[in-house]
Amino acid sequence: MDGGDWSDADEAELQRWLAEDPRRQGLLLRTHALWQAPEIVAHIAEAAPVESDDKAFERSGLWRRRGVLGGLAAASAAGTVGALLFPGRGVAYVTKVGEIRRVPLVDGSVMTINSGSALQVRMAKRAREVELAEGEAWFEVAKDAARPFVVAAGKVRAQAVGTAFSVRKRDNGVEVLVTEGVVETWSDGDEAQRVRLSAGQSALINEHAIVHYEATKSSSVDRALAWRGGMIDLNGTSLADAADEFNRYNERQIVIADPDAAGERFDGLFRINDPEGFAQAVRDALGLAVNLDDPRFIRIQRMTARAMEK
């Protein structure tokens, strides 16, 4: 793409690939960031090939043709790139699984980027623009009435002048949580249906409608943003949703192996990097079986009759 030999056919093939899975926009951004990094060039040349996590990307031939897919994946796993300047397009930021990063911006704003996120920031004369490709970030926006602060996540937009709010890309839409001030949110192409959210309010929006809206529940917003302090705050959360939260931050994944157990509700405050502690608390409180034998997974399920007899 950057070498000048990118054809219309290449672009069409890329767009088809991106359309198949919304997560691929983030993969493209991360790969582009690595490709642009001067300090990675030698690493790419020396890296041993590794198997791609996305076979569809490799089969497309777009990166195999350049012979660097393995090197880029290895560099990404090493976490050597966090922020890179894209001339004319701003700065890209990427966080690894389990990494939470606080980043001051040149306008005085500060963003806190959650685990496994990718975004791009562009400061212009008349606007401050952030494009969230995947993951979540919380923004403390410096006041500047002449330059609105707009976060784009797919077709969803959230705009503020001086306030604090978070934006998270979910599978079923984009979640906006406001902790201070007022934020306007809408879907691109449907600006007439803008929704104003004030502190303590939240909304889940897709490209067609407001999917969910909560008013004046500051405690819910604070719990959802507990990750800023390295914590997960559960309050009547289902085990399935709790497992999803821990899995955002840890390579070792929690698996709820029993569908009946997935709906059990649980309260507690846990460190994001302690899935084992969460599993043991679930075992003690709910009497569920926890298997820690596999270093890659933690399996939670109801106890068998034989185990209960013991």
PDB file of C-alpha atoms in Angstrom:
ATOM      1  CA  MET A   1       0.000   0.000   0.000  1.00  0.00           C
ATOM      2  CA  ASP A   2       2.805   2.405   0.876  1.00  0.00           C
ATOM      3  CA  GLY A   3       5.170   1.319  -1.880  1.00  0.00           C
ATOM      4  CA  GLY A   4       3.151   2.821  -4.730  1.00  0.00           C
ATOM      5  CA  ASP A   5       2.271  -0.492  -6.458  1.00  0.00           C
ATOM      6  CA  TRP A   6      -1.167  -0.863  -4.810  1.00  0.00           C
ATOM      7  CA  SER A   7      -3.685  -1.575  -7.584  1.00  0.00           C
ATOM      8  CA  ASP A   8      -7.470  -1.233  -7.737  1.00  0.00           C
ATOM      9  CA  ALA A   9      -7.658  -5.029  -7.656  1.00  0.00           C
ATOM     10  CA  ASP A  10      -5.567  -5.078  -4.451  1.00  0.00           C
ATOM     11  CA  GLU A  11      -7.871  -2.504  -2.868  1.00  0.00           C
ATOM     12  CA  ALA A  12     -10.995  -4.431  -3.867  1.00  0.00           C
ATOM     13  CA  GLU A  13      -9.545  -7.633  -2.434  1.00  0.00           C
ATOM     14  CA  LEU A  14      -8.652  -5.859   0.812  1.00  0.00           C
ATOM     15  CA  GLN A  15     -12.150  -4.371   1.164  1.00  0.00           C
ATOM     16  CA  ARG A  16     -13.747  -7.788   0.632  1.00  0.00           C
ATOM     17  CA  TRP A  17     -11.504  -9.246   3.327  1.00  0.00           C
ATOM     18  CA  LEU A  18     -12.311  -6.420   5.771  1.00  0.00           C
ATOM     19  CA  ALA A  19     -16.054  -6.818   5.192  1.00  0.00           C
ATOM     20  CA  GLU A  20     -15.988 -10.476   6.269  1.00  0.00           C
ATOM     21  CA  ASP A  21     -15.114  -9.713   9.922  1.00  0.00           C
ATOM     22  CA  PRO A  22     -15.229  -6.329  11.753  1.00  0.00           C
ATOM     23  CA  ARG A  23     -12.190  -7.311  13.857  1.00  0.00           C
ATOM     24  CA  ARG A  24      -9.991  -7.268  10.776  1.00  0.00           C
ATOM     25  CA  GLN A  25      -9.914  -3.459  10.696  1.00  0.00           C
ATOM     26  CA  GLY A  26      -7.954  -3.603  13.951  1.00  0.00           C
ATOM     27  CA  LEU A  27      -5.644  -6.298  12.575  1.00  0.00           C
ATOM     28  CA  LEU A  28      -4.948  -4.121   9.537  1.00  0.00           C
ATOM     29  CA  LEU A  29      -4.169  -1.104  11.725  1.00  0.00           C
ATOM     30  CA  ARG A  30      -1.772  -3.107  13.906  1.00  0.00           C
ATOM     31  CA  THR A  31      -0.026  -4.604  10.880  1.00  0.00           C
ATOM     32  CA  HIS A  32       0.235  -1.186   9.231  1.00  0.00           C
ATOM     33  CA  ALA A  33       1.741   0.251  12.406  1.00  0.00           C
ATOM     34  CA  LEU A  34       4.379  -2.483  12.465  1.00  0.00           C
ATOM     35  CA  TRP A  35       5.105  -2.028   8.769  1.00  0.00           C
ATOM     36  CA  GLN A  36       5.746   1.697   9.319  1.00  0.00           C
ATOM     37  CA  ALA A  37       8.082   1.264  12.289  1.00  0.00           C
ATOM     38  CA  PRO A  38      11.768   1.941  11.447  1.00  0.00           C
ATOM     39  CA  GLU A  39      12.960  -0.093  14.441  1.00  0.00           C
ATOM     40  CA  ILE A  40      11.125  -3.185  13.152  1.00  0.00           C
ATOM     41  CA  VAL A  41      12.796  -3.397   9.721  1.00  0.00           C
ATOM     42  CA  ALA A  42      15.787  -5.437  10.896  1.00  0.00           C
ATOM     43  CA  HIS A  43      13.538  -7.607  13.052  1.00  0.00           C
ATOM     44  CA  ILE A  44      11.342  -8.452  10.055  1.00  0.00           C
ATOM     45  CA  ALA A  45      14.340  -9.499   8.006  1.00  0.00           C
ATOM     46  CA  GLU A  46      15.643 -11.806  10.726  1.00  0.00           C
ATOM     47  CA  ALA A  47      12.408 -13.185  12.185  1.00  0.00           C
ATOM     48  CA  ALA A  48      11.650 -16.836  11.617  1.00  0.00           C
ATOM     49  CA  PRO A  49       8.287 -17.408   9.898  1.00  0.00           C
ATOM     50  CA  VAL A  50       5.410 -18.107  12.253  1.00  0.00           C
ATOM     51  CA  GLU A  51       1.972 -19.433  11.481  1.00  0.00           C
ATOM     52  CA  SER A  52      -0.572 -16.661  10.933  1.00  0.00           C
ATOM     53  CA  ASP A  53      -3.544 -16.465  13.322  1.00  0.00           C
ATOM     54  CA  ASP A  54      -5.743 -15.441  10.402  1.00  0.00           C
ATOM     55  CA  LYS A  55      -5.601 -17.946   7.557  1.00  0.00           C
ATOM     56  CA  ALA A  56      -7.940 -15.896   5.390  1.00  0.00           C
ATOM     57  CA  PHE A  57      -5.513 -12.968   5.504  1.00  0.00           C
ATOM     58  CA  GLU A  58      -2.578 -15.207   4.549  1.00  0.00           C
ATOM     59  CA  ARG A  59      -4.507 -16.916   1.762  1.00  0.00           C
ATOM     60  CA  SER A  60      -5.381 -13.555   0.230  1.00  0.00           C
ATOM     61  CA  GLY A  61      -1.752 -13.200  -0.859  1.00  0.00           C
ATOM     62  CA  LEU A  62      -1.639  -9.478  -0.045  1.00  0.00           C
ATOM     63  CA  TRP A  63       1.085  -9.928   2.578  1.00  0.00           C
ATOM     64  CA  ARG A  64       2.518 -13.313   1.554  1.00  0.00           C
ATOM     65  CA  ARG A  65       3.606 -11.640  -1.700  1.00  0.00           C
ATOM     66  CA  ARG A  66       5.947  -9.430   0.315  1.00  0.00           C
ATOM     67  CA  GLY A  67       7.255 -12.339   2.381  1.00  0.00           C
ATOM     68  CA  VAL A  68       6.942 -10.574   5.750  1.00  0.00           C
ATOM     69  CA  LEU A  69       3.765 -11.900   7.356  1.00  0.00           C
ATOM     70  CA  GLY A  70       5.699 -14.113   9.764  1.00  0.00           C
ATOM     71  CA  GLY A  71       8.046 -11.302  10.764  1.00  0.00           C
ATOM     72  CA  LEU A  72       5.192  -8.876  11.396  1.00  0.00           C
ATOM     73  CA  ALA A  73       3.360 -11.398  13.555  1.00  0.00           C
ATOM     74  CA  ALA A  74       6.496 -12.072  15.571  1.00  0.00           C
ATOM     75  CA  ALA A  75       7.100  -8.348  16.055  1.00  0.00           C
ATOM     76  CA  SER A  76       3.495  -7.861  17.117  1.00  0.00           C
ATOM     77  CA  ALA A  77       3.776 -10.638  19.693  1.00  0.00           C
ATOM     78  CA  ALA A  78       6.885  -8.964  21.073  1.00  0.00           C
ATOM     79  CA  GLY A  79       4.854  -5.779  21.631  1.00  0.00           C
ATOM     80  CA  THR A  80       7.591  -3.531  20.274  1.00  0.00           C
ATOM     81  CA  VAL A  81       5.317  -0.873  18.801  1.00  0.00           C
ATOM     82  CA  GLY A  82       2.902   1.250  20.825  1.00  0.00           C
ATOM     83  CA  ALA A  83       2.491   4.535  18.958  1.00  0.00           C
ATOM     84  CA  LEU A  84       3.487   5.527  15.429  1.00  0.00           C
ATOM     85  CA  LEU A  85       3.145   8.681  13.359  1.00  0.00           C
ATOM     86  CA  PHE A  86       1.244   8.367  10.077  1.00  0.00           C
ATOM     87  CA  PRO A  87       1.994  11.555   8.087  1.00  0.00           C
ATOM     88  CA  GLY A  88      -1.243  13.415   7.349  1.00  0.00           C
ATOM     89  CA  ARG A  89      -3.321  10.874   9.287  1.00  0.00           C
ATOM     90  CA  GLY A  90      -2.166  11.323  12.878  1.00  0.00           C
ATOM     91  CA  VAL A  91      -0.794   8.828  15.375  1.00  0.00           C
ATOM     92  CA  ALA A  92      -1.809   5.181  15.813  1.00  0.00           C
ATOM     93  CA  TYR A  93      -1.825   3.505  19.229  1.00  0.00           C
ATOM     94  CA  VAL A  94      -2.023  -0.235  19.910  1.00  0.00           C
ATOM     95  CA  THR A  95      -2.189  -2.046  23.259  1.00  0.00           C
ATOM     96  CA  LYS A  96      -1.431  -5.711  23.885  1.00  0.00           C
ATOM     97  CA  VAL A  97      -3.663  -8.112  25.801  1.00  0.00           C
ATOM     98  CA  GLY A  98      -3.423  -7.157  29.479  1.00  0.00           C
ATOM     99  CA  GLU A  99      -1.879  -3.736  28.759  1.00  0.00           C
ATOM    100  CA  ILE A 100      -3.603  -0.517  29.881  1.00  0.00           C
ATOM    101  CA  ARG A 101      -1.949   2.701  28.741  1.00  0.00           C
ATOM    102  CA  ARG A 102      -2.506   6.340  29.727  1.00  0.00           C
ATOM    103  CA  VAL A 103      -1.582   8.722  26.888  1.00  0.00           C
ATOM    104  CA  PRO A 104      -1.481  12.555  27.087  1.00  0.00           C
ATOM    105  CA  LEU A 105      -2.400  14.299  23.837  1.00  0.00           C
ATOM    106  CA  VAL A 106      -0.953  17.528  22.458  1.00  0.00           C
ATOM    107  CA  ASP A 107      -4.190  19.487  23.069  1.00  0.00           C
ATOM    108  CA  GLY A 108      -4.115  18.729  26.802  1.00  0.00           C
ATOM    109  CA  SER A 109      -6.578  15.849  26.611  1.00  0.00           C
ATOM    110  CA  VAL A 110      -5.689  12.455  28.077  1.00  0.00           C
ATOM    111  CA  MET A 111      -6.837   9.042  26.877  1.00  0.00           C
ATOM    112  CA  THR A 112      -6.610   5.788  28.791  1.00  0.00           C
ATOM    113  CA  ILE A 113      -6.514   2.844  26.382  1.00  0.00           C
ATOM    114  CA  ASN A 114      -7.794  -0.534  27.496  1.00  0.00           C
ATOM    115  CA  SER A 115      -6.371  -3.993  26.780  1.00  0.00           C
ATOM    116  CA  GLY A 116      -6.263  -5.234  23.175  1.00  0.00           C
ATOM    117  CA  SER A 117      -7.227  -1.916  21.595  1.00  0.00           C
ATOM    118  CA  ALA A 118      -6.230  -0.093  18.423  1.00  0.00           C
ATOM    119  CA  LEU A 119      -6.993   3.527  17.582  1.00  0.00           C
ATOM    120  CA  GLN A 120      -5.726   6.484  15.593  1.00  0.00           C
ATOM    121  CA  VAL A 121      -5.652  10.145  16.675  1.00  0.00           C
ATOM    122  CA  ARG A 122      -5.572  13.154  14.362  1.00  0.00           C
ATOM    123  CA  MET A 123      -5.361  16.750  15.593  1.00  0.00           C
ATOM    124  CA  ALA A 124      -6.483  19.272  12.971  1.00  0.00           C
ATOM    125  CA  LYS A 125      -7.143  23.027  13.056  1.00  0.00           C
ATOM    126  CA  ARG A 126     -10.906  22.658  13.291  1.00  0.00           C
ATOM    127  CA  ALA A 127     -11.387  19.205  14.793  1.00  0.00           C
ATOM    128  CA  ARG A 128      -9.832  16.575  17.016  1.00  0.00           C
ATOM    129  CA  GLU A 129     -10.545  13.123  15.613  1.00  0.00           C
ATOM    130  CA  VAL A 130     -10.095   9.630  17.034  1.00  0.00           C
ATOM    131  CA  GLU A 131     -10.854   6.448  15.094  1.00  0.00           C
ATOM    132  CA  LEU A 132     -11.327   3.404  17.320  1.00  0.00           C
ATOM    133  CA  ALA A 133     -10.694   0.272  15.267  1.00  0.00           C
ATOM    134  CA  GLU A 134     -11.163  -2.139  18.175  1.00  0.00           C
ATOM    135  CA  GLY A 135     -11.231  -2.287  21.939  1.00  0.00           C
ATOM    136  CA  GLU A 136     -11.977   0.573  24.342  1.00  0.00           C
ATOM    137  CA  ALA A 137     -10.621   3.902  25.503  1.00  0.00           C
ATOM    138  CA  TRP A 138     -11.602   6.533  28.075  1.00  0.00           C
ATOM    139  CA  PHE A 139     -11.094  10.177  27.131  1.00  0.00           C
ATOM    140  CA  GLU A 140     -10.594  13.181  29.417  1.00  0.00           C
ATOM    141  CA  VAL A 141     -11.171  15.967  26.904  1.00  0.00           C
ATOM    142  CA  ALA A 142      -9.564  19.404  27.229  1.00  0.00           C
ATOM    143  CA  LYS A 143     -12.021  22.222  26.516  1.00  0.00           C
ATOM    144  CA  ASP A 144     -11.712  23.791  23.072  1.00  0.00           C
ATOM    145  CA  ALA A 145     -15.017  25.040  21.635  1.00  0.00           C
ATOM    146  CA  ALA A 146     -13.424  25.729  18.258  1.00  0.00           C
ATOM    147  CA  ARG A 147     -12.293  22.111  17.861  1.00  0.00           C
ATOM    148  CA  PRO A 148     -14.877  19.465  18.799  1.00  0.00           C
ATOM    149  CA  PHE A 149     -13.483  16.126  19.967  1.00  0.00           C
ATOM    150  CA  VAL A 150     -15.056  13.300  17.928  1.00  0.00           C
ATOM    151  CA  VAL A 151     -14.516   9.570  18.399  1.00  0.00           C
ATOM    152  CA  ALA A 152     -15.539   7.323  15.501  1.00  0.00           C
ATOM    153  CA  ALA A 153     -16.082   3.584  15.961  1.00  0.00           C
ATOM    154  CA  GLY A 154     -17.367   2.157  12.714  1.00  0.00           C
ATOM    155  CA  LYS A 155     -20.382   4.279  11.794  1.00  0.00           C
ATOM    156  CA  VAL A 156     -21.036   5.410  15.363  1.00  0.00           C
ATOM    157  CA  ARG A 157     -19.847   8.866  16.462  1.00  0.00           C
ATOM    158  CA  ALA A 158     -19.439  10.415  19.920  1.00  0.00           C
ATOM    159  CA  GLN A 159     -18.654  14.129  20.245  1.00  0.00           C
ATOM    160  CA  ALA A 160     -17.617  16.292  23.201  1.00  0.00           C
ATOM    161  CA  VAL A 161     -16.006  19.678  23.781  1.00  0.00           C
ATOM    162  CA  GLY A 162     -14.790  19.359  27.371  1.00  0.00           C
ATOM    163  CA  THR A 163     -15.885  16.237  29.205  1.00  0.00           C
ATOM    164  CA  ALA A 164     -14.890  12.666  30.098  1.00  0.00           C
ATOM    165  CA  PHE A 165     -16.326   9.562  28.455  1.00  0.00           C
ATOM    166  CA  SER A 166     -15.441   6.111  27.176  1.00  0.00           C
ATOM    167  CA  VAL A 167     -16.115   4.364  23.883  1.00  0.00           C
ATOM    168  CA  ARG A 168     -16.008   0.579  23.499  1.00  0.00           C
ATOM    169  CA  LYS A 169     -16.550  -1.520  20.378  1.00  0.00           C
ATOM    170  CA  ARG A 170     -18.677  -4.564  21.161  1.00  0.00           C
ATOM    171  CA  ASP A 171     -19.904  -7.344  18.882  1.00  0.00           C
ATOM    172  CA  ASN A 172     -23.438  -5.918  18.883  1.00  0.00           C
ATOM    173  CA  GLY A 173     -22.622  -2.208  18.715  1.00  0.00           C
ATOM    174  CA  VAL A 174     -20.655   0.622  20.297  1.00  0.00           C
ATOM    175  CA  GLU A 175     -21.005   1.443  24.000  1.00  0.00           C
ATOM    176  CA  VAL A 176     -20.615   5.055  25.154  1.00  0.00           C
ATOM    177  CA  LEU A 177     -20.299   5.798  28.909  1.00  0.00           C
ATOM    178  CA  VAL A 178     -20.177   9.375  30.231  1.00  0.00           C
ATOM    179  CA  THR A 179     -18.401  10.177  33.505  1.00  0.00           C
ATOM    180  CA  GLU A 180     -18.370  13.982  33.253  1.00  0.00           C
ATOM    181  CA  GLY A 181     -20.121  16.642  31.182  1.00  0.00           C
ATOM    182  CA  VAL A 182     -22.263  15.942  28.112  1.00  0.00           C
ATOM    183  CA  VAL A 183     -21.605  13.819  25.014  1.00  0.00           C
ATOM    184  CA  GLU A 184     -23.616  13.687  21.785  1.00  0.00           C
ATOM    185  CA  THR A 185     -23.695  10.361  19.966  1.00  0.00           C
ATOM    186  CA  TRP A 186     -25.206   9.286  16.662  1.00  0.00           C
ATOM    187  CA  SER A 187     -24.765   6.975  13.693  1.00  0.00           C
ATOM    188  CA  ASP A 188     -23.074   8.327  10.561  1.00  0.00           C
ATOM    189  CA  GLY A 189     -25.733   9.051   7.936  1.00  0.00           C
ATOM    190  CA  ASP A 190     -28.419   9.508  10.589  1.00  0.00           C
ATOM    191  CA  GLU A 191     -27.284  12.732  12.301  1.00  0.00           C
ATOM    192  CA  ALA A 192     -30.894  13.779  12.976  1.00  0.00           C
ATOM    193  CA  GLN A 193     -31.178  11.017  15.587  1.00  0.00           C
ATOM    194  CA  ARG A 194     -28.551  12.403  17.952  1.00  0.00           C
ATOM    195  CA  VAL A 195     -28.701  11.408  21.613  1.00  0.00           C
ATOM    196  CA  ARG A 196     -27.281  13.561  24.410  1.00  0.00           C
ATOM    197  CA  LEU A 197     -25.757  11.679  27.326  1.00  0.00           C
ATOM    198  CA  SER A 198     -24.778  13.357  30.586  1.00  0.00           C
ATOM    199  CA  ALA A 199     -22.616  12.145  33.473  1.00  0.00           C
ATOM    200  CA  GLY A 200     -23.685   8.711  34.719  1.00  0.00           C
ATOM    201  CA  GLN A 201     -25.553   7.820  31.534  1.00  0.00           C
ATOM    202  CA  SER A 202     -24.676   5.242  28.902  1.00  0.00           C
ATOM    203  CA  ALA A 203     -25.921   3.964  25.567  1.00  0.00           C
ATOM    204  CA  LEU A 204     -25.244   1.017  23.281  1.00  0.00           C
ATOM    205  CA  ILE A 205     -25.596   2.045  19.649  1.00  0.00           C
ATOM    206  CA  ASN A 206     -25.321   0.228  16.353  1.00  0.00           C
ATOM    207  CA  GLU A 207     -25.426   1.747  12.880  1.00  0.00           C
ATOM    208  CA  HIS A 208     -29.223   1.592  12.819  1.00  0.00           C
ATOM    209  CA  ALA A 209     -30.523   2.492  16.289  1.00  0.00           C
ATOM    210  CA  ILE A 210     -29.992   2.945  20.016  1.00  0.00           C
ATOM    211  CA  VAL A 211     -29.907  -0.652  21.250  1.00  0.00           C
ATOM    212  CA  HIS A 212     -29.796   0.110  24.977  1.00  0.00           C
ATOM    213  CA  TYR A 213     -29.925   3.266  27.101  1.00  0.00           C
ATOM    214  CA  GLU A 214     -29.393   3.819  30.831  1.00  0.00           C
ATOM    215  CA  ALA A 215     -30.068   7.122  32.595  1.00  0.00           C
ATOM    216  CA  THR A 216     -28.478   8.484  35.770  1.00  0.00           C
ATOM    217  CA  LYS A 217     -26.745   5.326  36.994  1.00  0.00           C
ATOM    218  CA  SER A 218     -23.315   6.632  37.921  1.00  0.00           C
ATOM    219  CA  SER A 219     -22.539   3.485  39.913  1.00  0.00           C
ATOM    220  CA  SER A 220     -23.010   1.311  36.811  1.00  0.00           C
ATOM    221  CA  VAL A 221     -20.692   3.543  34.792  1.00  0.00           C
ATOM    222  CA  ASP A 222     -18.043   3.507  37.537  1.00  0.00           C
ATOM    223  CA  ARG A 223     -18.176  -0.305  37.697  1.00  0.00           C
ATOM    224  CA  ALA A 224     -17.864  -0.601  33.921  1.00  0.00           C
ATOM    225  CA  LEU A 225     -14.771   1.630  34.002  1.00  0.00           C
ATOM    226  CA  ALA A 226     -13.074  -0.051  36.972  1.00  0.00           C
ATOM    227  CA  TRP A 227     -10.458  -1.302  34.486  1.00  0.00           C
ATOM    228  CA  ARG A 228      -8.818   2.150  34.643  1.00  0.00           C
ATOM    229  CA  GLY A 229      -7.612   1.160  38.110  1.00  0.00           C
ATOM    230  CA  GLY A 230      -6.711  -2.373  37.059  1.00  0.00           C
ATOM    231  CA  MET A 231      -9.878  -3.910  38.514  1.00  0.00           C
ATOM    232  CA  ILE A 232     -13.006  -5.776  37.401  1.00  0.00           C
ATOM    233  CA  ASP A 233     -16.096  -4.866  39.439  1.00  0.00           C
ATOM    234  CA  LEU A 234     -18.869  -7.464  39.274  1.00  0.00           C
ATOM    235  CA  ASN A 235     -22.338  -6.688  40.609  1.00  0.00           C
ATOM    236  CA  GLY A 236     -24.821  -9.444  39.850  1.00  0.00           C
ATOM    237  CA  THR A 237     -22.881 -10.200  36.665  1.00  0.00           C
ATOM    238  CA  SER A 238     -23.473 -13.549  34.965  1.00  0.00           C
ATOM    239  CA  LEU A 239     -20.517 -15.945  34.961  1.00  0.00           C
ATOM    240  CA  ALA A 240     -20.519 -15.878  31.171  1.00  0.00           C
ATOM    241  CA  ASP A 241     -20.121 -12.084  31.087  1.00  0.00           C
ATOM    242  CA  ALA A 242     -17.582 -12.153  33.918  1.00  0.00           C
ATOM    243  CA  ALA A 243     -15.504 -14.713  32.007  1.00  0.00           C
ATOM    244  CA  ASP A 244     -15.608 -12.485  28.906  1.00  0.00           C
ATOM    245  CA  GLU A 245     -14.275  -9.567  30.976  1.00  0.00           C
ATOM    246  CA  PHE A 246     -11.347 -11.550  32.390  1.00  0.00           C
ATOM    247  CA  ASN A 247     -10.580 -12.963  28.951  1.00  0.00           C
ATOM    248  CA  ARG A 248     -10.055  -9.427  27.615  1.00  0.00           C
ATOM    249  CA  TYR A 249      -6.995  -9.033  29.838  1.00  0.00           C
ATOM    250  CA  ASN A 250      -5.425 -12.473  30.097  1.00  0.00           C
ATOM    251  CA  GLU A 251      -3.833 -15.015  27.793  1.00  0.00           C
ATOM    252  CA  ARG A 252      -5.171 -17.758  30.062  1.00  0.00           C
ATOM    253  CA  GLN A 253      -8.845 -17.975  29.157  1.00  0.00           C
ATOM    254  CA  ILE A 254     -11.793 -18.830  31.397  1.00  0.00           C
ATOM    255  CA  VAL A 255     -14.194 -21.363  29.904  1.00  0.00           C
ATOM    256  CA  ILE A 256     -17.656 -21.879  31.393  1.00  0.00           C
ATOM    257  CA  ALA A 257     -17.970 -25.514  30.383  1.00  0.00           C
ATOM    258  CA  ASP A 258     -21.503 -25.957  31.741  1.00  0.00           C
ATOM    259  CA  PRO A 259     -24.275 -23.897  30.047  1.00  0.00           C
ATOM    260  CA  ASP A 260     -26.382 -24.103  33.209  1.00  0.00           C
ATOM    261  CA  ALA A 261     -23.587 -22.476  35.211  1.00  0.00           C
ATOM    262  CA  ALA A 262     -23.111 -19.648  32.702  1.00  0.00           C
ATOM    263  CA  GLY A 263     -26.178 -17.828  33.970  1.00  0.00           C
ATOM    264  CA  GLU A 264     -25.173 -17.885  37.647  1.00  0.00           C
ATOM    265  CA  ARG A 265     -24.793 -14.361  39.089  1.00  0.00           C
ATOM    266  CA  PHE A 266     -21.768 -13.173  40.995  1.00  0.00           C
ATOM    267  CA  ASP A 267     -20.519 -10.106  42.935  1.00  0.00           C
ATOM    268  CA  GLY A 268     -16.953  -9.129  43.708  1.00  0.00           C
ATOM    269  CA  LEU A 269     -14.008  -6.852  43.020  1.00  0.00           C
ATOM    270  CA  PHE A 270     -11.007  -8.524  41.364  1.00  0.00           C
ATOM    271  CA  ARG A 271      -7.705  -7.585  39.792  1.00  0.00           C
ATOM    272  CA  ILE A 272      -7.828  -7.865  36.012  1.00  0.00           C
ATOM    273  CA  ASN A 273      -4.756 -10.146  35.984  1.00  0.00           C
ATOM    274  CA  ASP A 274      -6.100 -12.652  38.531  1.00  0.00           C
ATOM    275  CA  PRO A 275      -8.463 -15.048  36.725  1.00  0.00           C
ATOM    276  CA  GLU A 276      -7.348 -17.818  39.084  1.00  0.00           C
ATOM    277  CA  GLY A 277      -8.503 -15.820  42.110  1.00  0.00           C
ATOM    278  CA  PHE A 278     -11.860 -15.199  40.451  1.00  0.00           C
ATOM    279  CA  ALA A 279     -12.277 -18.902  39.660  1.00  0.00           C
ATOM    280  CA  GLN A 280     -11.476 -19.909  43.234  1.00  0.00           C
ATOM    281  CA  ALA A 281     -13.967 -17.345  44.587  1.00  0.00           C
ATOM    282  CA  VAL A 282     -16.639 -18.773  42.269  1.00  0.00           C
ATOM    283  CA  ARG A 283     -15.823 -22.278  43.488  1.00  0.00           C
ATOM    284  CA  ASP A 284     -16.157 -21.261  47.140  1.00  0.00           C
ATOM    285  CA  ALA A 285     -19.291 -19.111  46.746  1.00  0.00           C
ATOM    286  CA  LEU A 286     -21.282 -21.146  44.235  1.00  0.00           C
ATOM    287  CA  GLY A 287     -19.977 -24.656  44.814  1.00  0.00           C
ATOM    288  CA  LEU A 288     -18.859 -25.081  41.211  1.00  0.00           C
ATOM    289  CA  ALA A 289     -15.997 -27.274  40.044  1.00  0.00           C
ATOM    290  CA  VAL A 290     -12.842 -25.467  38.850  1.00  0.00           C
ATOM    291  CA  ASN A 291     -10.164 -27.203  36.774  1.00  0.00           C
ATOM    292  CA  LEU A 292      -6.763 -25.448  36.699  1.00  0.00           C
ATOM    293  CA  ASP A 293      -4.765 -28.317  35.172  1.00  0.00           C
ATOM    294  CA  ASP A 294      -4.396 -26.741  31.708  1.00  0.00           C
ATOM    295  CA  PRO A 295      -2.106 -23.654  31.797  1.00  0.00           C
ATOM    296  CA  ARG A 296      -4.016 -22.182  28.841  1.00  0.00           C
ATOM    297  CA  PHE A 297      -7.534 -22.487  30.247  1.00  0.00           C
ATOM    298  CA  ILE A 298      -9.541 -22.384  33.463  1.00  0.00           C
ATOM    299  CA  ARG A 299     -12.654 -24.534  33.209  1.00  0.00           C
ATOM    300  CA  ILE A 300     -15.666 -23.886  35.429  1.00  0.00           C
ATOM    301  CA  GLN A 301     -18.653 -26.222  35.602  1.00  0.00           C
ATOM    302  CA  ARG A 302     -21.096 -27.815  37.996  1.00  0.00           C
ATOM    303  CA  MET A 303     -19.746 -30.632  40.140  1.00  0.00           C
ATOM    304  CA  THR A 304     -20.477 -34.172  39.019  1.00  0.00           C
ATOM    305  CA  ALA A 305     -22.475 -36.448  41.320  1.00  0.00           C
ATOM    306  CA  ARG A 306     -19.342 -38.446  42.007  1.00  0.00           C
ATOM    307  CA  ALA A 307     -17.376 -35.342  43.018  1.00  0.00           C
ATOM    308  CA  MET A 308     -20.188 -34.214  45.294  1.00  0.00           C
ATOM    309  CA  GLU A 309     -20.159 -37.580  47.044  1.00  0.00           C
ATOM    310  CA  LYS A 310     -16.477 -37.197  47.759  1.00  0.00           C
TER     311      LYS A 310
END
